[in-house]
Amino acid sequence: MSLKRTLAAASVLLATAAHGSELPYVQTLKGGQAAAGPPRLIVRASPKVELVMLVASRADHQRTINIPRDDNELGSFWSGRSQALSYAEAPKHLRDLRQKGLWGDALLTYAVHLSDPPALERLLPWPESLLRQPARASAPAPSELDKFREELIQFGELLRFTELMGEKQADYRRLEEQVRGHLAGGDPVRINSDFWGIQPGGDVYLIPSPLINGGYLASVQAGGKTHEFLAFGPALPETVDNENLLHHLVHHELSHPLLDPLLRRHAAELESSSALWVPLTEWLVSSRNLLTWTDGISEHLLRAYNIHLLRQSSPMLAELSVTSEKEIGYIYIRPFMEILAEYAGDRKSYPDFGAFMPRLAERLKGLAARARDLNPITRTPEFDIINPGFEEADGAWMARGWDLVKAGNLPGSDGRELARISRDTTVAHGGGSSLRLEVSPATTGLVAVEQAPLAVRAGGTVRVSAWVKARGVERQGLQQKVCGLYVLFQDRQGEVLSRGETDSAVGTLDWTELTGEFVAPAGTSRLTVGILLGMSGTAWFDDLKLVRVD
């Protein structure tokens, strides 16, 4: 195919999802004419953005973006077309450009620039190596960015990308409408700016995609304003309906441009708590994306912010998110939630997060002084169960010392809750409260709470017990016949060596004691105790005990 024909075909590619030859973003901001008024949240989809990000993924040895699925034609298309291509058929300069800084979020910035002529300016200038045009006797050579653009066009034609995007525009429009509908009635841009007390510098664009793998955030300037562009995927009908996904995107990712510049300005003050950084890098599976302790602070604060917002609408989902964050390595999430609660609870003293920065540095310095106790590996295990009668609430919906680790609690398609868990102050075996678990017949999900680490020695025998009261606890369909206590014996790194369970309470029972004895295997250094319900009905647990019998 001739270059002339390729470039002609590319005009179709670069026009998709836009009127004329430009992206809808460029139309909005053309010639620096930024919209007046408060910042807006705008949803757009663009095959041009898709092409840039997909080529990047291909060149980075990601053979597939999405596993082929019947409900994701675009993902299946890309998977099928890209697997047969050799590394050399991806744009030849991409590897070099990555080394020069054109990667990740910078690629999204580049995709937003692909108008004719460019109407946007990057927040930070492009590296000189990308723009330099070697001197020649004849016409100047194209810049690296110009060559990259030409290769992208040719690559899109090789994959028949133009053809696909032309056929799938209705799918993209439906995806846009889904995202807009999901966000209708709320203003996340205002919610974020009100919470942090910081106004965004311009409009915010969400770019949903069924092909992009991950999330990418770019800042660009137009008309004296700084606008944010967030491309995320895979955005499919079922994931767009996932409240937690969009909640995370619009509140977490879009708060980064508000919070991160402030943290960088105060990096010297925050350095006093850097003793927390090394243990964090040992735990985080995504530590390669966090380069400094300031990055770690930012991620903990924004994840705590998400949980703070979730608690207002779904306390169980919020508590489950706490456990999820700890499992992927954000080991300081609960202390950061306490710090954020202090800020949110005293906005008269702290009208914005900038005013809170000295207090944040002070609180983090205090955490650093007990960094060993905050690290699950080095933390000294408790000898006795904390809050065994669920008398203390710890300011949240559940009891102090206990983590929600499993929950069939997400609403069903008809909006029903499939499980509930709460601290019940109307039913108790001893004291004034108990833990109440409920499971619906419509779910096979389990609900469970845990406490760890508890002290135990290898070869030792432990007895765990609790009082349980049950009402209509029966197995339905594929549900698991469990309603009792369990223990996990773990080594020093937290790996589970063995598991034990007590008998289960079934039917309707008044307060009955459940007891189990278990021997810690070789290598054990700590213990987890948990409460579990997998059958339909309601069960109350109270007065747990952990006894070492040898």
PDB file of N, CA, C and O in Angstrom, residues 251-293:
ATOM      1  N   HIS A 251     -13.302   9.624  41.960  1.00  0.00           N
ATOM      2  CA  HIS A 251     -12.895  10.252  43.216  1.00  0.00           C
ATOM      3  C   HIS A 251     -11.416  10.053  43.533  1.00  0.00           C
ATOM      4  O   HIS A 251     -10.768  10.973  44.021  1.00  0.00           O
ATOM      5  N   HIS A 252     -10.890   8.873  43.249  1.00  0.00           N
ATOM      6  CA  HIS A 252      -9.480   8.631  43.538  1.00  0.00           C
ATOM      7  C   HIS A 252      -8.591   9.260  42.458  1.00  0.00           C
ATOM      8  O   HIS A 252      -7.785  10.153  42.749  1.00  0.00           O
ATOM      9  N   GLU A 253      -8.741   8.781  41.224  1.00  0.00           N
ATOM     10  CA  GLU A 253      -7.841   9.229  40.169  1.00  0.00           C
ATOM     11  C   GLU A 253      -7.942  10.734  39.923  1.00  0.00           C
ATOM     12  O   GLU A 253      -6.940  11.408  39.712  1.00  0.00           O
ATOM     13  N   LEU A 254      -9.157  11.265  39.959  1.00  0.00           N
ATOM     14  CA  LEU A 254      -9.314  12.684  39.651  1.00  0.00           C
ATOM     15  C   LEU A 254      -9.003  13.583  40.836  1.00  0.00           C
ATOM     16  O   LEU A 254      -8.992  14.808  40.694  1.00  0.00           O
ATOM     17  N   SER A 255      -8.729  12.995  41.994  1.00  0.00           N
ATOM     18  CA  SER A 255      -8.230  13.794  43.125  1.00  0.00           C
ATOM     19  C   SER A 255      -6.713  13.914  43.108  1.00  0.00           C
ATOM     20  O   SER A 255      -6.157  14.785  43.777  1.00  0.00           O
ATOM     21  N   HIS A 256      -6.045  13.034  42.366  1.00  0.00           N
ATOM     22  CA  HIS A 256      -4.580  13.121  42.284  1.00  0.00           C
ATOM     23  C   HIS A 256      -4.103  14.507  41.843  1.00  0.00           C
ATOM     24  O   HIS A 256      -3.194  15.072  42.476  1.00  0.00           O
ATOM     25  N   PRO A 257      -4.674  15.104  40.781  1.00  0.00           N
ATOM     26  CA  PRO A 257      -4.175  16.429  40.383  1.00  0.00           C
ATOM     27  C   PRO A 257      -4.439  17.509  41.421  1.00  0.00           C
ATOM     28  O   PRO A 257      -3.779  18.558  41.399  1.00  0.00           O
ATOM     29  N   LEU A 258      -5.399  17.294  42.305  1.00  0.00           N
ATOM     30  CA  LEU A 258      -5.665  18.268  43.363  1.00  0.00           C
ATOM     31  C   LEU A 258      -4.690  18.098  44.521  1.00  0.00           C
ATOM     32  O   LEU A 258      -4.188  19.082  45.072  1.00  0.00           O
ATOM     33  N   LEU A 259      -4.426  16.855  44.891  1.00  0.00           N
ATOM     34  CA  LEU A 259      -3.661  16.570  46.105  1.00  0.00           C
ATOM     35  C   LEU A 259      -2.157  16.506  45.871  1.00  0.00           C
ATOM     36  O   LEU A 259      -1.376  16.994  46.691  1.00  0.00           O
ATOM     37  N   ASP A 260      -1.734  15.902  44.769  1.00  0.00           N
ATOM     38  CA  ASP A 260      -0.305  15.633  44.582  1.00  0.00           C
ATOM     39  C   ASP A 260       0.570  16.884  44.549  1.00  0.00           C
ATOM     40  O   ASP A 260       1.651  16.892  45.159  1.00  0.00           O
ATOM     41  N   PRO A 261       0.169  17.973  43.852  1.00  0.00           N
ATOM     42  CA  PRO A 261       1.025  19.169  43.893  1.00  0.00           C
ATOM     43  C   PRO A 261       1.199  19.705  45.315  1.00  0.00           C
ATOM     44  O   PRO A 261       2.283  20.186  45.677  1.00  0.00           O
ATOM     45  N   LEU A 262       0.155  19.619  46.122  1.00  0.00           N
ATOM     46  CA  LEU A 262       0.237  20.074  47.508  1.00  0.00           C
ATOM     47  C   LEU A 262       1.225  19.223  48.302  1.00  0.00           C
ATOM     48  O   LEU A 262       2.060  19.746  49.061  1.00  0.00           O
ATOM     49  N   LEU A 263       1.158  17.900  48.130  1.00  0.00           N
ATOM     50  CA  LEU A 263       2.088  17.017  48.837  1.00  0.00           C
ATOM     51  C   LEU A 263       3.524  17.262  48.403  1.00  0.00           C
ATOM     52  O   LEU A 263       4.445  17.234  49.231  1.00  0.00           O
ATOM     53  N   ARG A 264       3.728  17.508  47.108  1.00  0.00           N
ATOM     54  CA  ARG A 264       5.095  17.775  46.640  1.00  0.00           C
ATOM     55  C   ARG A 264       5.653  19.057  47.235  1.00  0.00           C
ATOM     56  O   ARG A 264       6.844  19.137  47.560  1.00  0.00           O
ATOM     57  N   ARG A 265       4.799  20.061  47.412  1.00  0.00           N
ATOM     58  CA  ARG A 265       5.272  21.320  48.007  1.00  0.00           C
ATOM     59  C   ARG A 265       5.677  21.130  49.463  1.00  0.00           C
ATOM     60  O   ARG A 265       6.492  21.884  49.994  1.00  0.00           O
ATOM     61  N   HIS A 266       5.097  20.131  50.118  1.00  0.00           N
ATOM     62  CA  HIS A 266       5.391  19.890  51.536  1.00  0.00           C
ATOM     63  C   HIS A 266       6.235  18.635  51.741  1.00  0.00           C
ATOM     64  O   HIS A 266       6.267  18.079  52.833  1.00  0.00           O
ATOM     65  N   ALA A 267       6.935  18.209  50.674  1.00  0.00           N
ATOM     66  CA  ALA A 267       7.692  16.956  50.743  1.00  0.00           C
ATOM     67  C   ALA A 267       8.742  16.990  51.853  1.00  0.00           C
ATOM     68  O   ALA A 267       8.990  15.969  52.513  1.00  0.00           O
ATOM     69  N   ALA A 268       9.369  18.136  52.085  1.00  0.00           N
ATOM     70  CA  ALA A 268      10.416  18.217  53.115  1.00  0.00           C
ATOM     71  C   ALA A 268       9.836  17.945  54.505  1.00  0.00           C
ATOM     72  O   ALA A 268      10.449  17.244  55.319  1.00  0.00           O
ATOM     73  N   GLU A 269       8.648  18.487  54.789  1.00  0.00           N
ATOM     74  CA  GLU A 269       8.013  18.235  56.092  1.00  0.00           C
ATOM     75  C   GLU A 269       7.628  16.765  56.234  1.00  0.00           C
ATOM     76  O   GLU A 269       7.777  16.160  57.298  1.00  0.00           O
ATOM     77  N   LEU A 270       7.125  16.184  55.161  1.00  0.00           N
ATOM     78  CA  LEU A 270       6.653  14.802  55.209  1.00  0.00           C
ATOM     79  C   LEU A 270       7.799  13.803  55.302  1.00  0.00           C
ATOM     80  O   LEU A 270       7.594  12.650  55.680  1.00  0.00           O
ATOM     81  N   GLU A 271       9.003  14.243  54.961  1.00  0.00           N
ATOM     82  CA  GLU A 271      10.150  13.344  54.994  1.00  0.00           C
ATOM     83  C   GLU A 271      10.448  12.850  56.412  1.00  0.00           C
ATOM     84  O   GLU A 271      11.066  11.804  56.594  1.00  0.00           O
ATOM     85  N   SER A 272       9.957  13.557  57.429  1.00  0.00           N
ATOM     86  CA  SER A 272      10.208  13.150  58.821  1.00  0.00           C
ATOM     87  C   SER A 272       9.548  11.820  59.152  1.00  0.00           C
ATOM     88  O   SER A 272       9.866  11.203  60.165  1.00  0.00           O
ATOM     89  N   SER A 273       8.618  11.360  58.308  1.00  0.00           N
ATOM     90  CA  SER A 273       7.952  10.086  58.558  1.00  0.00           C
ATOM     91  C   SER A 273       8.390   9.014  57.570  1.00  0.00           C
ATOM     92  O   SER A 273       7.730   7.981  57.422  1.00  0.00           O
ATOM     93  N   SER A 274       9.530   9.214  56.891  1.00  0.00           N
ATOM     94  CA  SER A 274       9.940   8.306  55.824  1.00  0.00           C
ATOM     95  C   SER A 274      10.336   6.917  56.331  1.00  0.00           C
ATOM     96  O   SER A 274      10.542   6.013  55.519  1.00  0.00           O
ATOM     97  N   ALA A 275      10.423   6.730  57.632  1.00  0.00           N
ATOM     98  CA  ALA A 275      10.681   5.388  58.162  1.00  0.00           C
ATOM     99  C   ALA A 275       9.563   4.421  57.794  1.00  0.00           C
ATOM    100  O   ALA A 275       9.750   3.196  57.834  1.00  0.00           O
ATOM    101  N   LEU A 276       8.411   4.954  57.421  1.00  0.00           N
ATOM    102  CA  LEU A 276       7.286   4.111  57.011  1.00  0.00           C
ATOM    103  C   LEU A 276       7.428   3.616  55.571  1.00  0.00           C
ATOM    104  O   LEU A 276       6.688   2.724  55.154  1.00  0.00           O
ATOM    105  N   TRP A 277       8.371   4.179  54.818  1.00  0.00           N
ATOM    106  CA  TRP A 277       8.448   3.908  53.398  1.00  0.00           C
ATOM    107  C   TRP A 277       8.990   2.512  53.067  1.00  0.00           C
ATOM    108  O   TRP A 277       8.405   1.782  52.279  1.00  0.00           O
ATOM    109  N   VAL A 278      10.099   2.118  53.684  1.00  0.00           N
ATOM    110  CA  VAL A 278      10.714   0.831  53.344  1.00  0.00           C
ATOM    111  C   VAL A 278       9.777  -0.343  53.617  1.00  0.00           C
ATOM    112  O   VAL A 278       9.602  -1.208  52.748  1.00  0.00           O
ATOM    113  N   PRO A 279       9.116  -0.424  54.785  1.00  0.00           N
ATOM    114  CA  PRO A 279       8.168  -1.528  54.973  1.00  0.00           C
ATOM    115  C   PRO A 279       7.047  -1.522  53.929  1.00  0.00           C
ATOM    116  O   PRO A 279       6.582  -2.589  53.518  1.00  0.00           O
ATOM    117  N   LEU A 280       6.643  -0.340  53.491  1.00  0.00           N
ATOM    118  CA  LEU A 280       5.575  -0.255  52.494  1.00  0.00           C
ATOM    119  C   LEU A 280       6.010  -0.879  51.173  1.00  0.00           C
ATOM    120  O   LEU A 280       5.250  -1.623  50.545  1.00  0.00           O
ATOM    121  N   THR A 281       7.231  -0.611  50.738  1.00  0.00           N
ATOM    122  CA  THR A 281       7.706  -1.154  49.463  1.00  0.00           C
ATOM    123  C   THR A 281       7.840  -2.673  49.523  1.00  0.00           C
ATOM    124  O   THR A 281       7.773  -3.352  48.503  1.00  0.00           O
ATOM    125  N   GLU A 282       8.038  -3.218  50.719  1.00  0.00           N
ATOM    126  CA  GLU A 282       8.132  -4.666  50.857  1.00  0.00           C
ATOM    127  C   GLU A 282       6.771  -5.337  50.676  1.00  0.00           C
ATOM    128  O   GLU A 282       6.687  -6.510  50.309  1.00  0.00           O
ATOM    129  N   TRP A 283       5.703  -4.593  50.937  1.00  0.00           N
ATOM    130  CA  TRP A 283       4.358  -5.161  50.875  1.00  0.00           C
ATOM    131  C   TRP A 283       3.640  -4.886  49.578  1.00  0.00           C
ATOM    132  O   TRP A 283       2.873  -5.704  49.082  1.00  0.00           O
ATOM    133  N   LEU A 284       3.851  -3.720  48.991  1.00  0.00           N
ATOM    134  CA  LEU A 284       3.035  -3.301  47.851  1.00  0.00           C
ATOM    135  C   LEU A 284       3.363  -4.083  46.597  1.00  0.00           C
ATOM    136  O   LEU A 284       4.502  -4.115  46.146  1.00  0.00           O
ATOM    137  N   VAL A 285       2.344  -4.697  46.011  1.00  0.00           N
ATOM    138  CA  VAL A 285       2.536  -5.379  44.731  1.00  0.00           C
ATOM    139  C   VAL A 285       2.708  -4.369  43.608  1.00  0.00           C
ATOM    140  O   VAL A 285       3.234  -4.697  42.553  1.00  0.00           O
ATOM    141  N   SER A 286       2.271  -3.130  43.824  1.00  0.00           N
ATOM    142  CA  SER A 286       2.385  -2.094  42.790  1.00  0.00           C
ATOM    143  C   SER A 286       3.468  -1.079  43.126  1.00  0.00           C
ATOM    144  O   SER A 286       3.433   0.043  42.662  1.00  0.00           O
ATOM    145  N   SER A 287       4.470  -1.481  43.941  1.00  0.00           N
ATOM    146  CA  SER A 287       5.472  -0.527  44.410  1.00  0.00           C
ATOM    147  C   SER A 287       6.272   0.081  43.273  1.00  0.00           C
ATOM    148  O   SER A 287       6.846   1.162  43.406  1.00  0.00           O
ATOM    149  N   ARG A 288       6.321  -0.622  42.102  1.00  0.00           N
ATOM    150  CA  ARG A 288       7.073  -0.064  40.977  1.00  0.00           C
ATOM    151  C   ARG A 288       6.470   1.249  40.496  1.00  0.00           C
ATOM    152  O   ARG A 288       7.139   2.025  39.805  1.00  0.00           O
ATOM    153  N   ASN A 289       5.203   1.490  40.828  1.00  0.00           N
ATOM    154  CA  ASN A 289       4.550   2.728  40.418  1.00  0.00           C
ATOM    155  C   ASN A 289       4.664   3.821  41.479  1.00  0.00           C
ATOM    156  O   ASN A 289       4.245   4.946  41.242  1.00  0.00           O
ATOM    157  N   LEU A 290       5.174   3.475  42.648  1.00  0.00           N
ATOM    158  CA  LEU A 290       5.352   4.442  43.723  1.00  0.00           C
ATOM    159  C   LEU A 290       6.846   4.630  43.934  1.00  0.00           C
ATOM    160  O   LEU A 290       7.537   3.729  44.395  1.00  0.00           O
ATOM    161  N   LEU A 291       7.334   5.796  43.616  1.00  0.00           N
ATOM    162  CA  LEU A 291       8.775   6.026  43.633  1.00  0.00           C
ATOM    163  C   LEU A 291       9.269   6.667  44.908  1.00  0.00           C
ATOM    164  O   LEU A 291      10.449   6.549  45.242  1.00  0.00           O
ATOM    165  N   THR A 292       8.406   7.353  45.638  1.00  0.00           N
ATOM    166  CA  THR A 292       8.834   8.083  46.833  1.00  0.00           C
ATOM    167  C   THR A 292       7.810   7.893  47.950  1.00  0.00           C
ATOM    168  O   THR A 292       6.686   7.434  47.723  1.00  0.00           O
ATOM    169  N   TRP A 293       8.194   8.269  49.143  1.00  0.00           N
ATOM    170  CA  TRP A 293       7.283   8.226  50.279  1.00  0.00           C
ATOM    171  C   TRP A 293       6.105   9.179  50.056  1.00  0.00           C
ATOM    172  O   TRP A 293       4.979   8.905  50.466  1.00  0.00           O
TER     173      TRP A 293
END
